[in-house]
Short mmCIF file of C-alpha atoms and ligand atoms in Angstrom, two decimals:
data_model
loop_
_atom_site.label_atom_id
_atom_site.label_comp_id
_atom_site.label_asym_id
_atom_site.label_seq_id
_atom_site.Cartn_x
_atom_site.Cartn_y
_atom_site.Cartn_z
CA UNK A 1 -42.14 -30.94 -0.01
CA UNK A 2 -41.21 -34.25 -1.57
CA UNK A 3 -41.39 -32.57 -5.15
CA UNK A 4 -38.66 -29.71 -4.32
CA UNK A 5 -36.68 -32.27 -2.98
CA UNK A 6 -36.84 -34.50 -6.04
CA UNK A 7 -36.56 -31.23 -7.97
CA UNK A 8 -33.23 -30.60 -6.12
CA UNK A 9 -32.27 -34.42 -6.87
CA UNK A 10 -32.70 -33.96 -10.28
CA UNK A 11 -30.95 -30.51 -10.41
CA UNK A 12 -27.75 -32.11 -8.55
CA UNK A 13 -27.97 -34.68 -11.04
CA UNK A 14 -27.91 -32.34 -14.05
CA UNK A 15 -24.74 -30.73 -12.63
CA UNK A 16 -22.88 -34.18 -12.44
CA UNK A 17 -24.17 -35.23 -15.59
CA UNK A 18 -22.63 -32.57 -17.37
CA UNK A 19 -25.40 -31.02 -19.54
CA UNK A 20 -24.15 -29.26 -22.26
CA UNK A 21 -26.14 -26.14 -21.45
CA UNK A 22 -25.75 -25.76 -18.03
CA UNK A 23 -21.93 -26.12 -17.93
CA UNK A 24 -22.30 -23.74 -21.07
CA UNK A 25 -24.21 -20.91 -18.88
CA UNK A 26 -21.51 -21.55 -15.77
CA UNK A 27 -18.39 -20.61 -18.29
CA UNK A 28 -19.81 -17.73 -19.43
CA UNK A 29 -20.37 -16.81 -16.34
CA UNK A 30 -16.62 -17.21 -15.38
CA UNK A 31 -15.13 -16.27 -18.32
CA UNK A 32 -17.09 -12.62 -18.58
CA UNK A 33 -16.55 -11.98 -14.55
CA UNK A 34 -12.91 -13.08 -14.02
CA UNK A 35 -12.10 -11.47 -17.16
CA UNK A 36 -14.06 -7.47 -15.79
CA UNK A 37 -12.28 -8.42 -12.21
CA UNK A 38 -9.11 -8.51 -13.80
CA UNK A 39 -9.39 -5.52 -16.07
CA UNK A 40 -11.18 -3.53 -13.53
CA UNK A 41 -7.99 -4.54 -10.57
CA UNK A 42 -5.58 -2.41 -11.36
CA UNK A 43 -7.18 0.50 -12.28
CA UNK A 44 -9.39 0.57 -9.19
CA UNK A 45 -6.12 -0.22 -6.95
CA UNK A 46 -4.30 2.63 -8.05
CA UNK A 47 -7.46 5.23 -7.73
CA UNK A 48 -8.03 3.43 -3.65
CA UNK A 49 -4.21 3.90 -3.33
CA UNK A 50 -4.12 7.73 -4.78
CA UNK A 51 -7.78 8.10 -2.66
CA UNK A 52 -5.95 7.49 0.33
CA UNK A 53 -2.04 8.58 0.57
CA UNK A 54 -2.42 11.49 -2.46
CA UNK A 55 -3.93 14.95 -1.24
CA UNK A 56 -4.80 16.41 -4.75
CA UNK A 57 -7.38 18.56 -5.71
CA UNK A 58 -10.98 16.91 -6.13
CA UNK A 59 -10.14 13.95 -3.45
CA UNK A 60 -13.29 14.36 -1.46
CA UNK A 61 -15.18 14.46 -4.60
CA UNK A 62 -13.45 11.66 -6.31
CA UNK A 63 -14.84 9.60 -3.03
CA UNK A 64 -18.19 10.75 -2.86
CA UNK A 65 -18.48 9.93 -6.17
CA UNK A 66 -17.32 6.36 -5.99
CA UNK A 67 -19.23 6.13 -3.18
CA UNK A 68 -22.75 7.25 -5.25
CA UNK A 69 -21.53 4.83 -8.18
CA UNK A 70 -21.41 2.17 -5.92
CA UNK A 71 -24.79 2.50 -5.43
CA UNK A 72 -26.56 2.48 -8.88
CA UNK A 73 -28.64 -0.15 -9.51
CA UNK A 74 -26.88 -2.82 -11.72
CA UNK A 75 -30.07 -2.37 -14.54
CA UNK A 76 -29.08 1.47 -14.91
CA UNK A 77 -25.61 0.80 -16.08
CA UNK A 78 -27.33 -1.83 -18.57
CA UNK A 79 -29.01 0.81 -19.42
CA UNK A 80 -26.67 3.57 -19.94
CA UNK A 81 -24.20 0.96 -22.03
CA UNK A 82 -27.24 0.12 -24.16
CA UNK A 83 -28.15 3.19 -25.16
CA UNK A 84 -24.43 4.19 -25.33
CA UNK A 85 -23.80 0.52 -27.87
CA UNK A 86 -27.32 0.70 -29.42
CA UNK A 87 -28.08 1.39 -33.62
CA UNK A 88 -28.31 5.24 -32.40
CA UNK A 89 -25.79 5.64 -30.28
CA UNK A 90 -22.38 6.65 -30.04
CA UNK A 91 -21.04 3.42 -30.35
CA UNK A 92 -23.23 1.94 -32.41
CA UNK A 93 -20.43 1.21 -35.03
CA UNK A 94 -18.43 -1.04 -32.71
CA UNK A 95 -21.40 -3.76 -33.09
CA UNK A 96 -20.70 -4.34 -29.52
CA UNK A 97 -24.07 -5.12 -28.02
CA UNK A 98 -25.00 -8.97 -26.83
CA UNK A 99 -21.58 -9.90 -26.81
CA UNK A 100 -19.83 -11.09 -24.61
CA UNK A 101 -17.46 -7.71 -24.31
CA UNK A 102 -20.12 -5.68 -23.61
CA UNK A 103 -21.42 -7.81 -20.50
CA UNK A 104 -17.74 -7.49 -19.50
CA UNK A 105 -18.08 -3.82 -19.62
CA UNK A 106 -20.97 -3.56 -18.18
CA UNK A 107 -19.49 -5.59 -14.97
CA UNK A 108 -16.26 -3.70 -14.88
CA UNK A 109 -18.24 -0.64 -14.16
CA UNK A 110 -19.94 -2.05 -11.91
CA UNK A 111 -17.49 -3.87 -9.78
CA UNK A 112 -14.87 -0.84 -10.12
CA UNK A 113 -16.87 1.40 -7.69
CA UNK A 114 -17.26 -0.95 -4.80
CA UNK A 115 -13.20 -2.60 -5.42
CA UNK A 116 -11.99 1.27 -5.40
CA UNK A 117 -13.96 1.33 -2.21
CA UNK A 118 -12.90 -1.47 -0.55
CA UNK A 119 -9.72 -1.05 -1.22
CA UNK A 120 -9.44 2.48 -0.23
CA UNK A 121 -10.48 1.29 3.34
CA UNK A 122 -7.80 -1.49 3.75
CA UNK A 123 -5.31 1.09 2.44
CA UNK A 124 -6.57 3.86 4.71
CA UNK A 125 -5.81 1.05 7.97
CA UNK A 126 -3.27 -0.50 6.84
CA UNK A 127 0.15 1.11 8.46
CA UNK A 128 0.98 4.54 6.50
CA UNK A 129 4.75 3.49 7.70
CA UNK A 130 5.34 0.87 5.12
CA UNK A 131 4.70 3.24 2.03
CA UNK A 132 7.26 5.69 3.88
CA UNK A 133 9.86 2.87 4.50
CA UNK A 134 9.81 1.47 0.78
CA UNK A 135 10.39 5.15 -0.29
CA UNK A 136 12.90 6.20 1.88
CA UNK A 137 15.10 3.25 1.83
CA UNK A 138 15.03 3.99 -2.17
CA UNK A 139 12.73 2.50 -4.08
CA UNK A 140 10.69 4.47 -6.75
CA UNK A 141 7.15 5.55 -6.19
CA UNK A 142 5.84 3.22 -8.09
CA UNK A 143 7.52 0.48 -6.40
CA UNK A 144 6.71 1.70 -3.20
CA UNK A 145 3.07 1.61 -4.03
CA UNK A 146 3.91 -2.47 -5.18
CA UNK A 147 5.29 -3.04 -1.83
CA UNK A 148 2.25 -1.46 0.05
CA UNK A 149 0.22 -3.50 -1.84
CA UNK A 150 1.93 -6.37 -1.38
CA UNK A 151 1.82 -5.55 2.69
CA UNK A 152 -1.74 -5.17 2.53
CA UNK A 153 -2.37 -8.08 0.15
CA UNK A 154 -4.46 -10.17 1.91
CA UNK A 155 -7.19 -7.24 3.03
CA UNK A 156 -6.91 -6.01 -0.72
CA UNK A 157 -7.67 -9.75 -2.48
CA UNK A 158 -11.04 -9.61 -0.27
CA UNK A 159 -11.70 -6.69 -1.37
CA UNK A 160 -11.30 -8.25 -5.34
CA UNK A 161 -13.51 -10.99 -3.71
CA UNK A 162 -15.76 -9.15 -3.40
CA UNK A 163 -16.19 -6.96 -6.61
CA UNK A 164 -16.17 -10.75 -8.09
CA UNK A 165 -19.30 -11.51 -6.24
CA UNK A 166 -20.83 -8.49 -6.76
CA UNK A 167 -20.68 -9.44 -10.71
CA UNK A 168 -21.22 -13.07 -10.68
CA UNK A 169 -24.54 -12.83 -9.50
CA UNK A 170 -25.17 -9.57 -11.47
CA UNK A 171 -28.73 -10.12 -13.50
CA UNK A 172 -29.76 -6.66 -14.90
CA UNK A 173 -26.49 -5.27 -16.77
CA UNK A 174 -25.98 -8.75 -18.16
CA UNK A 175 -29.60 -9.37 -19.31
CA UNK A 176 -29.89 -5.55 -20.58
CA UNK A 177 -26.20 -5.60 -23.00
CA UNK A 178 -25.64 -9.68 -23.40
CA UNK A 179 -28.87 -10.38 -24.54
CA UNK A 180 -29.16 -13.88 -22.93
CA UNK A 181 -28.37 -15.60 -25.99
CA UNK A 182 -27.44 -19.82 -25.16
CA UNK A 183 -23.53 -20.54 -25.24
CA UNK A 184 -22.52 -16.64 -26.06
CA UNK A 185 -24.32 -14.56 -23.63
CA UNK A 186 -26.27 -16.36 -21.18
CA UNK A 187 -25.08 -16.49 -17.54
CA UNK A 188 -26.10 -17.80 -14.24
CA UNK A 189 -28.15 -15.41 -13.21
CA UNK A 190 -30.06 -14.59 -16.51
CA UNK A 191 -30.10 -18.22 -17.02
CA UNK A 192 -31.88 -18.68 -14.29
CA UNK A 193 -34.38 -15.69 -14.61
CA UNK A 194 -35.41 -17.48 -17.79
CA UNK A 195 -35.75 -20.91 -17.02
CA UNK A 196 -37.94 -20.09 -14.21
CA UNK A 197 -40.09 -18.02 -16.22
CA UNK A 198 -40.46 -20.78 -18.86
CA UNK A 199 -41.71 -22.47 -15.74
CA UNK A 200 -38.06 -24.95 -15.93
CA UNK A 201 -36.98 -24.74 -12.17
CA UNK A 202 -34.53 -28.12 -12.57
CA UNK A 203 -31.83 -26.27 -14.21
CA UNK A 204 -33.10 -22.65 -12.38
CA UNK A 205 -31.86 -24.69 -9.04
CA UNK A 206 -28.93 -26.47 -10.73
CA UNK A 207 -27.68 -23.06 -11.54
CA UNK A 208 -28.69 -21.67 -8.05
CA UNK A 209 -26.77 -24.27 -6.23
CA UNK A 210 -23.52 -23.49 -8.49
CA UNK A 211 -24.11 -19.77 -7.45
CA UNK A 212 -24.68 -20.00 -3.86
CA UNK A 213 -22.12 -23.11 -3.78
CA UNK A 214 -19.48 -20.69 -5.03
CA UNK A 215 -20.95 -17.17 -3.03
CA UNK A 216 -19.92 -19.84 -0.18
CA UNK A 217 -16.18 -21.14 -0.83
CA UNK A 218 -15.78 -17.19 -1.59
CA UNK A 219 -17.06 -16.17 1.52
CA UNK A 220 -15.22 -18.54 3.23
CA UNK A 221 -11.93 -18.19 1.72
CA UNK A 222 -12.49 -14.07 2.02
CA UNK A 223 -12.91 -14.65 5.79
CA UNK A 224 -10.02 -16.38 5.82
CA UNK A 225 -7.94 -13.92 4.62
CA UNK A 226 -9.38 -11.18 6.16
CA UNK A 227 -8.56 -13.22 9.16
CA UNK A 228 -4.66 -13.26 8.77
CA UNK A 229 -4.76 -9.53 7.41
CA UNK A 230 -5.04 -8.62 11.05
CA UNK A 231 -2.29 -10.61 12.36
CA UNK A 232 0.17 -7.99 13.13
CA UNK B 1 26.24 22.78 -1.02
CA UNK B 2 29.52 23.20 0.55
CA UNK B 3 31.42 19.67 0.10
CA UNK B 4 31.73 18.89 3.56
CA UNK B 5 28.14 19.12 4.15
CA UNK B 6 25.54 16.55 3.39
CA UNK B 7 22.33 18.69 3.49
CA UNK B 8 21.52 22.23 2.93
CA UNK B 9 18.37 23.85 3.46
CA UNK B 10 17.17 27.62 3.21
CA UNK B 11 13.95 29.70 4.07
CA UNK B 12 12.22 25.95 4.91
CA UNK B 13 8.80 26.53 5.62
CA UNK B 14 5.50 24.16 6.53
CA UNK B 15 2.13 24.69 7.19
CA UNK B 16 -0.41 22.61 8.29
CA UNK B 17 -3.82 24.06 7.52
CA UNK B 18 -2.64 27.95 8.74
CA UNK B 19 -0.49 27.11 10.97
CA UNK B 20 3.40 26.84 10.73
CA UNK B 21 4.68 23.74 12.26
CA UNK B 22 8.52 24.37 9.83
CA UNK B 23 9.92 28.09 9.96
CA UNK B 24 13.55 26.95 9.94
CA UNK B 25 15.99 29.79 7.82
CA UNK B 26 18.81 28.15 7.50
CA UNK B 27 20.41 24.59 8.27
CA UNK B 28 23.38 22.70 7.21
CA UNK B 29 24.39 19.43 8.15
CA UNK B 30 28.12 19.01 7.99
CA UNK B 31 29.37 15.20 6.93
CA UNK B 32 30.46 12.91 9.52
CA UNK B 33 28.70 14.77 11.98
CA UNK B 34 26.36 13.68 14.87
CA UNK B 35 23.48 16.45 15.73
CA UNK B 36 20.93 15.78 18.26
CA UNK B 37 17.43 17.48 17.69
CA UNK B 38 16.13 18.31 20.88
CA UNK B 39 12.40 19.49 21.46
CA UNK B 40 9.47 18.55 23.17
CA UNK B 41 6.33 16.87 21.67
CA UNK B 42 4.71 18.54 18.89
CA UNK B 43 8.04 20.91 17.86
CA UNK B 44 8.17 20.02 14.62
CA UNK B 45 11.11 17.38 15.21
CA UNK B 46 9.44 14.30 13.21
CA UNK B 47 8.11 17.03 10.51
CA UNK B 48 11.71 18.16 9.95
CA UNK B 49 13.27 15.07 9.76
CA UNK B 50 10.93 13.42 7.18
CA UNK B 51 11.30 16.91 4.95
CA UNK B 52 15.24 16.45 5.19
CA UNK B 53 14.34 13.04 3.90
CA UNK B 54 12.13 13.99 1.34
CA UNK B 55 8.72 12.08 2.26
CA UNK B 56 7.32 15.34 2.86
CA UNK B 57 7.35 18.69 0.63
CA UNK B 58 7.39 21.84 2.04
CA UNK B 59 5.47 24.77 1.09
CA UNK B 60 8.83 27.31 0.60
CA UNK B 61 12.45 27.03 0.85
CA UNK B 62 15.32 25.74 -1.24
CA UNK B 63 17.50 22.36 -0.80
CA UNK B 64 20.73 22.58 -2.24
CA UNK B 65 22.40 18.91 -3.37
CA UNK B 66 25.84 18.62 -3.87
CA UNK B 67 25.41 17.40 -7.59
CA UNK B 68 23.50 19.94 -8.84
CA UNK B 69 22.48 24.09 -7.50
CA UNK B 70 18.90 23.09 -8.16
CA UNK B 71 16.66 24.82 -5.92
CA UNK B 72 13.60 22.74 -4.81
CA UNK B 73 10.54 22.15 -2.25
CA UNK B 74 11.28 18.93 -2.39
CA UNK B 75 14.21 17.07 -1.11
CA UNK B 76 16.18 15.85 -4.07
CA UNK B 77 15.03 12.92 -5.52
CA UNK B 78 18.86 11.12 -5.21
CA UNK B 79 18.52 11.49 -1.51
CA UNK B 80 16.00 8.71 -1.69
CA UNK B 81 17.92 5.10 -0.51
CA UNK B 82 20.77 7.85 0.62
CA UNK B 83 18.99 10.15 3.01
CA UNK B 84 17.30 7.78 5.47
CA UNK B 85 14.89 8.79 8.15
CA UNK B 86 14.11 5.54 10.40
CA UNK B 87 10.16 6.09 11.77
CA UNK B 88 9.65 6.50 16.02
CA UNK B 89 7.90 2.88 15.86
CA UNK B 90 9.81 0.72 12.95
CA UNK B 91 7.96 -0.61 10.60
CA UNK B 92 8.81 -4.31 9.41
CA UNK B 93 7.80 -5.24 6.26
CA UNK B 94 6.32 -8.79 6.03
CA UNK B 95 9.33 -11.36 5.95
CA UNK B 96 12.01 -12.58 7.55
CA UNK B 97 14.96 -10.40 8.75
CA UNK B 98 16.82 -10.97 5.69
CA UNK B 99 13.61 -9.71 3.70
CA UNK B 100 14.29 -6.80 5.18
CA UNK B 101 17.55 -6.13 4.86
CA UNK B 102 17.59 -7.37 0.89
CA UNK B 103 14.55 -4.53 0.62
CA UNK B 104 16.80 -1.80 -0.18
CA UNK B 105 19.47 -3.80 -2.13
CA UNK B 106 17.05 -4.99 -4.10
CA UNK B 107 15.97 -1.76 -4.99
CA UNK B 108 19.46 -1.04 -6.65
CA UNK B 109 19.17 -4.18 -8.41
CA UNK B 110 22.02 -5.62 -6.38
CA UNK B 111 22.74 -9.25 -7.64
CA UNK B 112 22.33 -12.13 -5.64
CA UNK B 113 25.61 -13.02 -4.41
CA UNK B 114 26.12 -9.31 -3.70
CA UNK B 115 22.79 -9.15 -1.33
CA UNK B 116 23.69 -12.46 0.32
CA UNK B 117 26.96 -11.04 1.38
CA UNK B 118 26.33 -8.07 2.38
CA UNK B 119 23.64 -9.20 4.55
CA UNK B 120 25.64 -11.83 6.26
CA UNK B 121 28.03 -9.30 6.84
CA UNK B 122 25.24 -6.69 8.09
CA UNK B 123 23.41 -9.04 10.52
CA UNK B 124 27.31 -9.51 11.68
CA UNK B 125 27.40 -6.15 12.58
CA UNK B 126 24.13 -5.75 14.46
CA UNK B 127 24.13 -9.22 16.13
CA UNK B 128 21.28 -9.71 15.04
CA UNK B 129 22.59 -13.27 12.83
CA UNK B 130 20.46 -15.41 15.17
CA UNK B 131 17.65 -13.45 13.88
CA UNK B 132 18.43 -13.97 9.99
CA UNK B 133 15.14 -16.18 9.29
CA UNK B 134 12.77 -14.81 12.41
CA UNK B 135 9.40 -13.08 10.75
CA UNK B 136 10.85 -9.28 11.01
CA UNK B 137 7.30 -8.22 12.43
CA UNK B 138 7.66 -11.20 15.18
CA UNK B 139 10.56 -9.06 16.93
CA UNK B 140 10.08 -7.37 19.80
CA UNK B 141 10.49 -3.46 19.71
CA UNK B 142 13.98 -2.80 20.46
CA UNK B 143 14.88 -6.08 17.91
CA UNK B 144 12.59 -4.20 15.53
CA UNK B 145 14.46 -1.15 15.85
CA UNK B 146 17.80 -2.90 15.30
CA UNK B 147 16.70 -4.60 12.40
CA UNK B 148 15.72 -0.86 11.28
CA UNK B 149 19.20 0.47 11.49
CA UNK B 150 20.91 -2.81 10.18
CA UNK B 151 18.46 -2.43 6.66
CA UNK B 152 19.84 1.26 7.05
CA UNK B 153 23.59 0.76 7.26
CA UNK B 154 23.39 -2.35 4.27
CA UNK B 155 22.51 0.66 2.36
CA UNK B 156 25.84 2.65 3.21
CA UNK B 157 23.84 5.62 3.39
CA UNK B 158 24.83 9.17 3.24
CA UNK B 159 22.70 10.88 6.23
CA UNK B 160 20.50 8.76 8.94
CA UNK B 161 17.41 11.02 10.50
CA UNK B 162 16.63 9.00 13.26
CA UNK B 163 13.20 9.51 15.45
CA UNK B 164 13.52 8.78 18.66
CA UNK B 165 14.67 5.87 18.11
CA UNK B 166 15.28 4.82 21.97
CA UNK B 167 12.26 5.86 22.90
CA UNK B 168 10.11 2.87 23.72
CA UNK B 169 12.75 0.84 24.54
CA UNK B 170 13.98 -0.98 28.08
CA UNK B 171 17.44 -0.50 29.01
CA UNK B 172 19.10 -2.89 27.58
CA UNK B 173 17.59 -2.30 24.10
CA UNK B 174 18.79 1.27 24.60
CA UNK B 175 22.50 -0.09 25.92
CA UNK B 176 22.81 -2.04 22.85
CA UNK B 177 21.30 0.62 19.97
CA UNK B 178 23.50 3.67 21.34
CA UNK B 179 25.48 1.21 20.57
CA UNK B 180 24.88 0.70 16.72
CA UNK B 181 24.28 4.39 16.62
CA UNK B 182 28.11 4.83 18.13
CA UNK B 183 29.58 2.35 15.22
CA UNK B 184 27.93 3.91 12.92
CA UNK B 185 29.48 7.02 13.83
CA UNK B 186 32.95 5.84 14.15
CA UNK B 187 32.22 4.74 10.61
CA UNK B 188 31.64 8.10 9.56
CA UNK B 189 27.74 8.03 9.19
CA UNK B 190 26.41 11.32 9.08
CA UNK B 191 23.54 11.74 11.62
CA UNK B 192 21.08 14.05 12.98
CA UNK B 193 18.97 12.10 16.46
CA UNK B 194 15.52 13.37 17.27
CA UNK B 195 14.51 13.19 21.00
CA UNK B 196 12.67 14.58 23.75
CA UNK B 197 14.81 13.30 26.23
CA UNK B 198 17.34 14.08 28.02
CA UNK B 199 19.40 10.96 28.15
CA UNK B 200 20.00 10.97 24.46
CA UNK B 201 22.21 14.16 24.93
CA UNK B 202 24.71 12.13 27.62
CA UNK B 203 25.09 9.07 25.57
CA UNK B 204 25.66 10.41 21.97
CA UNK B 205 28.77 12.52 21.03
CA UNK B 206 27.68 15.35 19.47
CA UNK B 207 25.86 18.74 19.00
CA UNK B 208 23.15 19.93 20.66
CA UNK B 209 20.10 21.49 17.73
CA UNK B 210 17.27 23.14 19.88
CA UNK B 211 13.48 23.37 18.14
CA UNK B 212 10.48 24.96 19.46
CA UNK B 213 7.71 25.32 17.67
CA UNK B 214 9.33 24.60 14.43
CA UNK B 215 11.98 26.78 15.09
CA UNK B 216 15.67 26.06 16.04
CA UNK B 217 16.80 28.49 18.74
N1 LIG C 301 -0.29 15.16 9.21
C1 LIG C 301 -0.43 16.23 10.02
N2 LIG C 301 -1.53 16.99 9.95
C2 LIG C 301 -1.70 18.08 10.74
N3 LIG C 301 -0.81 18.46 11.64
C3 LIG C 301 0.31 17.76 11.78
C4 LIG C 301 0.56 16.59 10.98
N4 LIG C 301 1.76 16.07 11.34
C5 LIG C 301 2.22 16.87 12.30
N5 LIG C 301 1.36 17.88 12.58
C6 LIG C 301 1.56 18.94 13.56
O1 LIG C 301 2.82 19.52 13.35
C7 LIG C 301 3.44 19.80 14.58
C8 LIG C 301 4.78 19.13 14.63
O2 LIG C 301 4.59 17.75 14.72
P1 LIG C 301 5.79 16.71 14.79
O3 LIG C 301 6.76 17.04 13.73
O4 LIG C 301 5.23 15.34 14.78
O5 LIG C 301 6.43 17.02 16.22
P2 LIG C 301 7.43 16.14 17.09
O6 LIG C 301 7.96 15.04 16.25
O7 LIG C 301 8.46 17.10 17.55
O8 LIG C 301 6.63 15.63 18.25
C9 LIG C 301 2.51 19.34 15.67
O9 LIG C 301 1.83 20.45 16.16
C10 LIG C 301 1.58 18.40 14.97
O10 LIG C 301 0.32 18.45 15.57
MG1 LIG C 302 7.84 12.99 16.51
#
């Protein structure tokens, strides 16, 4: 008992120290999963907004299918992108694989599922009215689609929010294409499923407080918005 | 399209799954005028007006617009900001009053000085000035509802399809939007009033369009 508190003692003190490494690992953390969040945004906005205000031909499908990709395990799209980036595949020539682009692949396919998803639901109950108002008071569809998701912006951020946390705390896909390699490729979570298999739990718990630290502030600051989403 | 007529619609027809909620053959709307759409629940009187406005498509029939003889499913596309339809319930978008009202302008990339005034004058209007800065979804109904036709009129639009727009309102809301709907007829708005009600028929000045079961009688 004593010695995993000391442990988390010296972990805390690692953070504030600043080690090298360890603030290393936490921006390539950031860096790769705010970078797939933002690519991954609009493209899964407009597919939820189609998904739910469209009728065209291969909906249902288009949502079952989103709703199955959602679902694979994080490993099997590391998988699929190796053997897609590896020397024999398809894009082997793009040298691609354990860098840091190919991690951010690898988590925009993965977060792109569950933000269509998410999305689609706050669209689906948010008021059909407003899309309907922008459009017939003039404003182009595209515009009208801007103001519906400005209407519904605080349900859709959570549901960003949440396709961020999803990836942040992603270990197969990143371990599979990055390649864990120190101040290029390695991230919390494969960070930490190496340190603690080299038997170094300081910096595995250093890095575990930064991740659940920040699953909390998001969690809190999702509820919050989710919150005022319903004010009406 | 005749000149003096604002919308023109032939052989209109809707279906929803098999059945036919539209099956209208002909309908003109001349300019200036005020029709009432009479009908009980369920006759096709919200379908019709949002297909006049072009938020829905219908599966056959032709609109005619006075620029151009195109024939089309689809309302044409200038009607949009100029063929208003104004929902049973309004819907506020997030905002103050003046939000609202600039929604529209904005759209045709109004300047600033241009919005401004033609929202003071607006709110003017409607009476609604004290309102200006109150969060538009705030409002009660009937305040809502005014708001709704004021972001209509800033617009200076060609034809208003209103939906039972009295509806859920207490008397003195109603009083106040026959009203609007009376100024903006004695300034030449063209208008065609969905109701189920009775009532509607003795306040407004106008013609009397019957529907049944998507069809005018
Ligand atoms: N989105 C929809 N899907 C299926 N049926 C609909 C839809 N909208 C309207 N209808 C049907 O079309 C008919 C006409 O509806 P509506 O135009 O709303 O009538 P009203 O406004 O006169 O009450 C009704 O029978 C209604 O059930
Ligand atoms: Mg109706």
């Amino acid at each position: 008992m004593i010695e995993s508190e000391s442990a988390i003692f010296a972990a805390i003190r690692l953070l504030i120290s600043g080690d090298q490494a360890v603030w290393s690992i936490i921006g390539v953390s950031f860096a790769v999963s705010l970078r797939a969040v933002l690519i991954a945004s609009p493209f899964a906005l407009c597919i939820a907004f189609l998904l739910a205000y469209k009728s065209f031909i291969g909906r249902r499908f288009l949502l079952t299918l989103v709703n199955t990709l959602m679902s694979v395990p994080t490993v099997v799209v590391g998988l699929t992108i190796y053997l897609v980036l590896s020397r024999n595949g398809i894009g082997a020539d793009l040298h691609l694989l354990f860098t840091q682009t190919a991690m951010i692949i690898g988590q925009v396919l993965i977060c792109t599922p569950l933000i269509i998803a998410m999305a689609h639901s706050t669209f689906q109950s948010g008021d059909q009215k407003a899309y309907e108002t922008a459009k017939t008071l003039g404003a182009s569809p595209l515009a009208s689609m801007l103001t519906v998701i400005k209407e519904l912006r605080f349900g859709l951020l959570a549901a960003l929010i949440a396709g961020f946390s999803r990836i942040i705390a992603e270990v197969g896909c990143s371990m599979m294409v990055g390649g864990n390699i120190l101040d290029r490729t390695r991230n919390i979570p494969t960070a930490i499923a190496l340190e603690t298999s080299k038997g170094e739990f300081i910096i595995g718990i250093a890095l575990g407080i930064v991740l659940v630290s920040l699953t909390m502030i998001l969690n809190v600051v999702l509820n919050y918005f989710q919150g005022s989403g319903e004010i009406k | 399209m005749k000149p003096f007529e604002v919308s023109n619609i032939q052989d209109l027809r809707l279906f929803r799954g098999k059945r036919l909620v539209l099956d209208i053959p002909h309908l003109a709307i001349k300019l200036g005028t005020v029709t009432i759409l009479s009908g009980p629940n369920g006759s096709g009187k919200t379908t019709l007006l949002k297909v006049l406005a072009g938020l829905i498509k219908a599966d056959e029939g032709t609109f005619k617009s006075a620029t151009q003889e195109i024939s089309s499913t689809t309302a044409p596309k200038e009607f949009s900001g100029s063929h208003l339809y104004l929902h049973q319930v309004a819907y506020m978008f997030s905002g103050t009053v003046v939000d609202n009202l600039a929604f529209g302008l904005k759209q045709r990339k109004y300047d600033s000085s241009t919005i401004k005034s033609k929202i003071k004058q607006t709110l003017e209007w409607a009476s609604l000035t004290h309102l200006a800065y109150r969060e538009a979804k705030s409002l009660s109904t009937g305040e809502q509802h005014q708001v709704a036709l004021a972001r209509a009129r800033i617009l200076e639009p060609q034809l208003l399809l209103l939906d039972e727009t009295t509806a859920h309102m207490d008397k003195s809301a109603r009083i106040r939007t026959y009203q609007l709907i009376k100024d903006l007829q004695n300034d030449g708005v063209t208008m065609l009033f969905a109701t189920h009600e009775e009532e509607s028929q003795h306040e407004l000045d106008g013609a009397t369009l019957r529907i049944a079961n998507g069809k005018l009688l």
